[in-house]
Amino acid sequence: MIELRHLGKIYKTANREIVALEDINLSVQDGEIFGIIGLSGAGKSTLVRCVNLLEKPSSGHVFIDGEDITEFDRKSLLSLRRSIGMIFQDFNLLEQRSVLRNVTFPLEVSGVKRAAARERAMELLKLVGLSDRAESFPSQLSGGQKQRVAIARALATNPKYLLCDEATSALDPNTTRSILELLKRINQTLGVTIVVITHEMKVIYQICDRVAVLDQSRIAEEGKVSDVFADPRSEIARELILPERIGISWQKTSSKEQQEEV
Amino acid sequence: MFSEMLVKLWENGIIQMGIWETIYMTVLSSLIAYVIGLPLGVILHITDAEGIYPLRWVNRILGLFVNFFRSIPFIILMVAMLPVAKLIVGVSLGNRAMIVMLVIAASPYVARMVESSLKEVNAGVIEAAQSMGANNFQLVWKVLLPEAKPSLIIGSVISMVTILGYSAMASTIGGTGLGQIAISYGHQRFNPDVTWCCVILTVIIVQVIQEIGTWIAHKTDKRYSGGSAVK
Ligand SMILES: Nc1ncnc2c1ncn2[C@@H]1O[C@H](COP(=O)(O)OP(=O)(O)OP(=O)(O)O)[C@@H](O)[C@H]1O
Ligand SMILES: [Mg+2]
């Protein structure tokens, strides 16, 4: 379980202080897909980066499986990070490494033997449907394929959690759908708990169990996706949801149609 | 067509020797300058405020030190450093002393070249590696340097050409090589064709370094679909 308690983050720049997060309280249950949605600048990336302490919170605590990681020393923190995978909007693959060696990278970092690492990497590439591209380089892949490699890489160390920061924002709608399906499958078959950051309601609607709406550094609303969707209470949730509703009801039918076609 | 002097220099193998010495001084000085400058460049980069291991004072002091040496024209630095050369290799004349001077002048230059190559590495990639629990040593060794490799190679070509220029200057005050031949046989004994011969040979050497370096950099760069990146 991931628990954020009274989490706050203030960035100090040369001439002023920027409040990026204020008194955030959240719990992400094991096995669920938890969505965090908000407009640009709301603090979503900052929030997710506090979960593995890529960003150090200014106040409050982060509990992972009951342990307060804000008190971890450097060594425990590094080993904790190996149990939390993360993927990004622009993939962040190592450009000078082949697909296979991108996936073995986290294993190398944690000291797994080369042969075992390769074997594990091939398994994961199979899972994401890219077995035949193991020797390619990132520059030779499409955006969707790159994100698949990034997912395989994030899963290499068998993490319990997967953090996704706008993982589909650079992809077209079809590719987005296939990546979301892959995430859902990973959640269901491997039991990985997933935190999804997005500014698109569609993403939340398609795969999340629960959602928190972030507005101007604070949580405006939180609940089951179906509840928030049916009855948005906060101004910001209504703003995010209402324009999407028409789109989603359309999409629901269109994905049904597609299933029938298949 | 050629002056007697040029013919004699060629027949006695002095020009050939000059080519060899120029290449030898350049390559050896570059190597040593990289042994010193590469770690300095890495330290400059990682201790920066935006780096993976910010250390304000280390960065400041090292930066000042590097800038200090970089701002002195080579010809002046060389004269000033003669006693240092004597201290290190026992003599203040000859190629060994010149190599010391070249290394002193080139290491700070190399450090800045390396730093600027490392700056080109995408910060997101570093962050991804950090999210996987990589420690700082692994970040440098497995991410920063390999990702910057093509740019580091291009940088080393530029450094080598600069060092070649320095070595030509150094050879005029007590070393050997094409610079010394141009000065003492060409300029001082009024044989312009000897000077021109040295100029052309230097240009050829620079071209060869440039071509080989660029070729290696391109060959190792996996970001382009050309070269070895193709499966
Ligand atoms: N390193 C930083 N230094 C100073 N301010 C920062 C820094 N990173 C983020 N901020 C500020 O914190 C606020 C929240 O930023 P954050 O990146 O978390 O937003 P976001 O919700 O992820 O936005 P987007 O959807 O555009 O990615 C913004 O006002 C941003 O300018
Ligand atoms: Mg963001």
XYZ file of C-alpha atoms and ligand atoms in Angstrom:
525
model
C 0.000 0.000 0.000
C 1.175 3.521 -0.808
C 0.112 6.156 1.704
C 0.771 9.855 1.472
C 0.237 11.802 4.684
C 0.125 15.595 4.825
C 2.498 15.669 1.901
C 3.716 19.099 0.872
C 6.242 20.336 -1.658
C 7.535 23.844 -2.074
C 10.050 24.674 -4.777
C 12.387 27.480 -3.837
C 13.586 29.405 -6.830
C 15.847 32.432 -6.828
C 13.139 35.011 -6.260
C 10.081 33.147 -5.038
C 8.567 30.002 -3.615
C 6.282 27.823 -5.670
C 3.839 25.638 -3.786
C 3.536 22.489 -5.878
C 1.759 20.258 -3.338
C -0.195 21.109 -0.238
C -1.430 18.706 2.422
C -1.913 15.705 0.158
C -3.484 12.653 1.805
C -3.949 9.542 -0.301
C -3.936 5.779 -0.017
C -3.348 3.474 -2.936
C -4.484 -0.067 -2.179
C -2.574 -3.110 -3.324
C -3.771 -4.483 -6.627
C -5.682 -1.435 -7.801
C -5.125 1.013 -10.614
C -5.219 4.459 -9.111
C -5.575 7.523 -11.290
C -4.465 11.061 -10.565
C -5.874 13.671 -12.890
C -5.399 17.401 -13.055
C -4.655 20.281 -15.344
C -1.146 21.194 -16.398
C 0.808 22.588 -13.458
C -1.535 21.074 -10.870
C 1.370 19.177 -9.339
C 0.805 15.675 -10.726
C 4.393 14.968 -11.710
C 5.653 16.358 -8.443
C 3.239 14.108 -6.575
C 4.230 10.926 -8.353
C 7.928 11.756 -8.052
C 7.490 12.031 -4.296
C 6.332 8.408 -4.199
C 9.813 7.093 -5.018
C 11.500 10.154 -3.599
C 12.933 11.352 -6.904
C 11.641 14.569 -5.404
C 12.123 15.153 -1.715
C 8.899 16.329 -0.050
C 9.150 19.559 1.944
C 6.776 18.204 4.555
C 4.711 15.130 5.344
C 5.379 11.431 4.967
C 5.315 8.708 2.341
C 4.579 5.210 3.584
C 5.242 2.225 1.362
C 3.914 -1.003 2.854
C 3.785 0.699 6.212
C 7.352 1.999 6.206
C 8.060 5.710 6.222
C 10.452 6.046 3.307
C 11.157 9.722 3.958
C 13.327 8.442 6.803
C 15.219 5.888 4.721
C 18.958 6.220 4.301
C 20.378 6.356 0.793
C 21.026 2.635 0.513
C 17.551 1.559 1.575
C 16.093 4.166 -0.734
C 17.991 2.816 -3.740
C 16.847 -0.713 -3.006
C 13.283 0.489 -2.437
C 13.315 2.154 -5.855
C 14.038 -1.226 -7.391
C 10.631 -2.373 -6.186
C 8.840 0.578 -7.785
C 8.832 0.770 -11.571
C 8.271 4.049 -13.367
C 7.431 5.054 -16.924
C 7.376 8.502 -18.483
C 5.731 10.580 -21.155
C 8.821 10.683 -23.354
C 9.882 7.114 -22.624
C 13.410 7.996 -21.484
C 15.059 4.987 -23.072
C 18.841 4.755 -23.190
C 19.448 5.678 -26.811
C 22.835 4.040 -27.111
C 21.583 0.710 -25.822
C 19.635 -1.916 -27.727
C 16.080 -2.738 -26.703
C 17.301 -5.847 -24.900
C 20.002 -3.966 -23.013
C 17.495 -1.292 -22.027
C 15.423 -3.968 -20.370
C 18.428 -5.574 -18.688
C 19.585 -2.174 -17.380
C 17.681 -2.217 -14.052
C 18.820 -5.809 -13.539
C 22.448 -4.845 -14.162
C 22.029 -2.013 -11.706
C 20.799 -4.409 -9.057
C 23.584 -6.891 -9.701
C 21.766 -9.688 -11.532
C 24.061 -11.959 -13.580
C 24.179 -11.269 -17.295
C 22.674 -14.543 -18.493
C 19.811 -14.429 -16.007
C 19.172 -10.785 -16.894
C 18.955 -11.571 -20.599
C 16.573 -14.400 -19.990
C 14.327 -12.231 -17.830
C 14.468 -9.422 -20.399
C 13.394 -11.754 -23.198
C 10.438 -12.916 -21.101
C 9.359 -9.320 -20.615
C 9.801 -8.417 -24.260
C 7.532 -11.316 -25.048
C 4.998 -9.989 -22.546
C 4.932 -6.588 -24.267
C 4.960 -8.144 -27.735
C 8.406 -7.043 -28.875
C 10.453 -10.256 -28.841
C 11.489 -9.707 -32.426
C 12.891 -6.224 -31.740
C 15.371 -7.169 -29.008
C 18.392 -6.127 -31.066
C 16.873 -2.899 -32.401
C 17.753 0.496 -31.017
C 15.210 2.967 -29.608
C 15.631 5.314 -32.584
C 14.238 2.553 -34.789
C 10.984 2.179 -32.852
C 7.637 3.971 -32.950
C 6.379 5.838 -29.898
C 4.092 3.003 -28.868
C 6.894 0.472 -29.215
C 9.204 2.675 -27.170
C 6.644 2.838 -24.386
C 6.340 -0.947 -24.493
C 10.083 -1.242 -24.042
C 9.883 1.242 -21.170
C 7.151 -0.869 -19.565
C 9.216 -4.047 -19.972
C 12.171 -2.231 -18.445
C 10.119 -0.933 -15.518
C 8.859 -4.448 -14.806
C 12.253 -6.152 -15.054
C 12.944 -6.165 -11.339
C 9.472 -7.537 -10.567
C 8.240 -4.387 -8.881
C 5.142 -4.359 -6.759
C 4.233 -0.883 -7.953
C 4.292 0.843 -11.301
C 4.146 4.643 -11.569
C 3.073 6.088 -14.913
C 3.591 9.814 -15.492
C 1.563 10.783 -18.569
C 2.597 7.511 -20.162
C 0.226 7.876 -23.078
C 0.265 11.628 -23.611
C 2.708 11.456 -26.500
C 0.774 8.717 -28.301
C -2.101 8.684 -30.765
C -5.530 7.381 -29.641
C -5.100 3.849 -30.995
C -1.655 3.426 -29.531
C -2.910 4.921 -26.269
C -5.621 2.309 -26.136
C -3.215 -0.554 -26.725
C -0.802 0.703 -24.065
C -3.665 1.097 -21.603
C -4.804 -2.444 -22.369
C -1.285 -3.660 -21.710
C -1.220 -1.859 -18.353
C -4.562 -3.359 -17.440
C -3.299 -6.819 -18.368
C -0.175 -6.316 -16.279
C -2.334 -5.279 -13.348
C -4.589 -8.290 -13.712
C -2.075 -11.011 -14.501
C 0.936 -9.882 -12.488
C -0.970 -8.118 -9.723
C 1.117 -4.971 -10.060
C -0.404 -1.939 -8.341
C -0.435 0.938 -10.815
C -0.572 4.692 -10.293
C -1.573 6.537 -13.452
C -1.010 10.262 -13.858
C -2.870 11.928 -16.667
C -4.684 15.027 -17.804
C -7.107 13.000 -19.916
C -10.314 11.736 -18.359
C -10.474 9.017 -21.009
C -7.409 7.343 -19.537
C -8.934 7.322 -16.064
C -12.176 6.003 -17.406
C -10.592 3.207 -19.375
C -8.423 1.579 -16.738
C -8.647 3.120 -13.271
C -10.496 1.782 -10.247
C -10.210 4.939 -8.182
C -9.230 8.482 -8.976
C -8.008 11.600 -7.212
C -8.541 14.975 -8.819
C -5.689 17.354 -8.236
C -6.310 21.069 -8.490
C -3.817 23.797 -7.703
C -1.601 21.649 -5.496
C -4.488 20.135 -3.518
C -6.749 17.144 -3.828
C -10.150 18.428 -4.809
C -11.936 15.119 -4.886
C -11.268 11.422 -4.558
C -13.297 8.266 -5.006
C -14.284 5.350 -7.185
C -14.114 6.293 -10.840
C -17.762 5.391 -11.397
C -18.855 7.605 -8.476
C -16.753 10.603 -9.376
C -17.886 10.210 -12.916
C -21.569 9.949 -12.136
C -21.552 12.727 -9.598
C -18.568 15.046 -9.739
C -18.650 17.286 -6.685
C -15.800 19.677 -7.244
C -15.769 22.416 -9.799
C -12.581 21.064 -11.334
C -13.916 17.512 -11.655
C -16.986 18.782 -13.465
C -14.785 20.823 -15.717
C -12.612 17.817 -16.544
C -15.457 15.343 -16.915
C -18.325 17.098 -18.617
C -16.666 17.917 -21.913
C -15.422 14.332 -22.010
C -18.743 12.636 -21.336
C -19.994 12.937 -24.851
C -16.681 11.683 -26.133
C -16.668 8.718 -23.809
C -20.191 7.562 -24.453
C -19.239 7.647 -28.083
C -16.082 5.741 -27.351
C -17.870 3.121 -25.296
C -20.077 2.201 -28.201
C -17.253 2.376 -30.666
C -15.115 0.003 -28.633
C -18.096 -2.368 -28.417
C -18.410 -2.199 -32.142
C -14.771 -3.002 -32.459
C -15.107 -6.000 -30.206
C -17.914 -7.247 -32.357
C -15.805 -6.816 -35.430
C -13.002 -8.903 -33.957
C 61.251 23.811 -58.442
C 61.960 23.012 -54.762
C 64.660 24.729 -52.789
C 67.809 22.767 -52.029
C 66.932 22.926 -48.368
C 63.573 21.216 -48.820
C 65.126 18.444 -50.887
C 67.846 17.948 -48.313
C 65.391 17.908 -45.408
C 63.355 15.283 -47.209
C 66.322 13.143 -48.203
C 67.688 13.170 -44.671
C 64.288 12.162 -43.361
C 63.918 15.289 -41.257
C 60.484 16.115 -42.587
C 59.308 12.535 -42.129
C 60.658 12.671 -38.606
C 58.802 15.973 -38.070
C 55.515 14.407 -39.183
C 56.030 11.499 -36.833
C 56.978 13.743 -33.908
C 53.995 16.007 -34.435
C 51.617 13.057 -34.466
C 53.328 11.420 -31.527
C 53.298 14.575 -29.388
C 49.672 15.273 -30.252
C 48.402 11.774 -29.587
C 50.377 11.243 -26.391
C 49.468 14.655 -24.971
C 45.820 14.132 -25.886
C 45.759 10.784 -24.140
C 47.264 12.152 -20.947
C 45.062 15.251 -21.151
C 42.020 12.968 -21.295
C 43.215 10.889 -18.368
C 43.161 14.126 -16.356
C 40.446 16.100 -18.140
C 37.783 13.395 -18.402
C 37.389 12.903 -14.636
C 37.549 16.670 -14.155
C 34.786 17.142 -16.713
C 32.666 14.478 -15.018
C 33.163 16.133 -11.623
C 32.310 19.547 -13.071
C 29.130 18.122 -14.527
C 27.853 16.087 -11.586
C 28.652 18.666 -8.898
C 26.743 21.374 -10.746
C 23.576 22.634 -9.049
C 21.550 20.713 -11.646
C 23.808 17.670 -11.525
C 23.339 14.322 -9.826
C 25.603 15.189 -6.906
C 25.522 18.950 -6.342
C 28.527 20.246 -4.415
C 28.560 23.984 -4.721
C 32.062 24.717 -3.492
C 33.818 21.890 -5.282
C 32.129 22.993 -8.475
C 33.019 26.647 -7.961
C 36.652 26.062 -7.119
C 37.193 23.553 -9.893
C 35.441 25.863 -12.335
C 37.669 28.776 -11.346
C 40.778 26.642 -11.644
C 39.795 25.436 -15.098
C 38.903 28.937 -16.279
C 42.166 30.304 -14.941
C 44.230 28.004 -17.135
C 41.894 28.363 -20.078
C 42.168 32.135 -20.103
C 45.957 32.227 -20.446
C 47.174 32.230 -24.072
C 49.118 29.062 -24.673
C 52.349 30.757 -25.651
C 52.451 32.619 -22.316
C 51.339 29.624 -20.277
C 54.094 27.609 -21.908
C 56.826 30.004 -20.875
C 55.386 30.325 -17.387
C 55.204 26.578 -16.963
C 58.774 25.785 -17.979
C 59.853 25.441 -14.329
C 56.930 23.115 -13.665
C 58.003 20.951 -16.569
C 61.484 20.863 -15.142
C 60.058 19.767 -11.814
C 58.037 16.935 -13.355
C 60.334 15.522 -16.040
C 63.675 17.002 -14.976
C 64.213 19.130 -18.059
C 62.655 22.291 -19.419
C 63.600 21.595 -23.014
C 62.801 18.857 -25.481
C 59.708 16.865 -26.248
C 59.142 15.482 -22.787
C 58.950 18.971 -21.318
C 56.688 20.019 -24.194
C 54.296 17.181 -23.454
C 54.016 18.366 -19.842
C 53.150 21.836 -21.068
C 50.655 20.540 -23.605
C 48.946 18.467 -20.928
C 48.746 21.426 -18.534
C 47.219 23.574 -21.243
C 44.931 20.927 -22.683
C 43.469 19.237 -19.584
C 41.239 22.174 -18.571
C 40.159 22.494 -22.194
C 39.308 18.792 -22.288
C 37.428 19.101 -18.983
C 35.135 21.744 -20.517
C 34.654 19.706 -23.689
C 33.663 16.671 -21.635
C 31.364 18.745 -19.459
C 29.544 20.120 -22.478
C 29.128 16.632 -23.976
C 27.644 15.337 -20.732
C 25.244 18.291 -20.650
C 23.683 17.006 -23.839
C 22.487 13.813 -22.156
C 18.729 13.956 -21.703
C 17.855 14.652 -18.068
C 14.851 12.336 -18.366
C 17.113 9.375 -19.033
C 19.078 10.130 -15.873
C 15.844 10.389 -13.945
C 14.643 7.054 -15.337
C 17.888 5.408 -14.237
C 17.517 6.977 -10.797
C 13.990 5.615 -10.580
C 15.480 2.152 -11.099
C 17.716 2.592 -8.091
C 20.994 3.323 -9.911
C 23.628 4.850 -7.638
C 25.761 7.805 -8.680
C 28.658 5.679 -9.830
C 26.311 3.637 -12.041
C 24.731 6.821 -13.348
C 28.117 8.083 -14.515
C 29.484 4.804 -15.744
C 26.404 3.208 -17.266
C 24.325 6.202 -18.308
C 26.152 9.522 -18.642
C 29.333 8.374 -20.356
C 27.798 5.759 -22.699
C 24.935 8.057 -23.700
C 27.377 10.893 -24.377
C 29.842 8.683 -26.237
C 29.379 9.979 -29.794
C 29.578 13.557 -28.568
C 32.637 12.740 -26.450
C 34.364 11.331 -29.520
C 33.586 14.427 -31.578
C 34.871 16.511 -28.672
C 38.085 14.540 -28.540
C 38.662 15.258 -32.226
C 38.285 18.978 -31.600
C 40.612 18.715 -28.602
C 43.212 16.837 -30.597
C 43.227 19.444 -33.339
C 43.674 22.153 -30.714
C 46.482 20.183 -29.086
C 48.115 19.732 -32.478
C 48.132 23.501 -32.816
C 49.638 23.847 -29.364
C 52.269 21.254 -30.177
C 53.332 23.196 -33.248
C 53.764 26.278 -31.054
C 55.560 24.279 -28.392
C 57.988 22.846 -30.889
C 59.199 26.350 -31.759
C 60.597 26.909 -28.290
C 62.483 23.772 -27.649
C 60.621 20.836 -29.023
C 60.698 19.126 -32.362
C 58.115 18.540 -35.055
C 56.691 20.341 -38.056
C 56.441 23.666 -36.203
C 60.110 23.672 -35.419
C 61.043 22.752 -38.986
C 58.872 25.562 -40.329
C 60.498 28.095 -38.008
C 64.150 27.134 -38.142
C 64.507 25.848 -41.705
C 61.675 27.725 -43.373
C 61.312 31.100 -41.703
C 64.776 31.784 -40.291
C 66.682 30.522 -43.364
C 64.359 32.064 -45.946
C 62.923 28.920 -47.532
C 59.226 29.674 -47.899
C 58.628 26.336 -49.603
C 59.769 24.539 -46.442
C 57.240 26.555 -44.445
C 54.494 25.798 -46.929
C 55.371 22.155 -46.947
C 54.901 22.105 -43.151
C 51.599 23.950 -43.480
C 50.255 21.473 -46.008
C 51.397 18.474 -43.986
C 49.717 19.885 -40.867
C 46.496 20.450 -42.755
C 46.611 16.860 -43.980
C 47.172 15.521 -40.459
C 44.246 17.587 -39.139
C 42.023 16.305 -41.946
C 42.932 12.707 -41.222
C 42.204 13.096 -37.485
C 38.923 14.806 -38.313
C 37.802 12.168 -40.795
C 38.695 9.194 -38.624
C 37.099 10.747 -35.529
C 33.872 11.681 -37.266
C 33.661 8.260 -38.837
C 34.087 6.514 -35.459
C 31.579 8.838 -33.787
C 28.991 8.170 -36.445
C 29.674 4.463 -36.462
C 29.127 4.174 -32.704
C 26.068 6.420 -32.552
C 22.924 4.329 -32.290
C 20.592 7.288 -32.666
C 20.753 7.222 -36.435
C 19.444 4.380 -38.453
C 22.587 4.398 -40.577
C 25.808 2.679 -39.624
C 25.899 -0.137 -37.136
C 22.490 0.606 -35.697
C 20.793 -1.282 -38.483
C 20.016 -4.803 -37.511
N 12.132 21.826 -10.404
C 11.178 22.776 -10.216
N 11.516 23.989 -9.779
C 10.579 24.934 -9.578
N 9.270 24.750 -9.794
C 8.864 23.560 -10.231
C 9.794 22.497 -10.467
N 9.108 21.414 -10.925
C 7.809 21.792 -10.944
N 7.648 23.077 -10.533
C 6.378 23.807 -10.408
O 5.496 23.058 -9.607
C 4.186 23.092 -10.137
C 3.679 21.690 -10.393
O 4.436 21.114 -11.441
P 4.220 19.640 -11.981
O 5.271 19.359 -12.981
O 4.085 18.726 -10.838
O 2.805 19.782 -12.706
P 2.003 18.735 -13.576
O 0.670 18.633 -12.979
O 2.794 17.492 -13.730
O 1.891 19.460 -14.963
P 1.940 18.862 -16.464
O 0.590 18.285 -16.727
O 2.194 20.077 -17.295
O 3.044 17.869 -16.509
C 4.248 23.973 -11.352
O 3.838 25.260 -10.999
C 5.698 23.979 -11.737
O 6.052 25.192 -12.333
Mg 3.772 16.508 -15.382
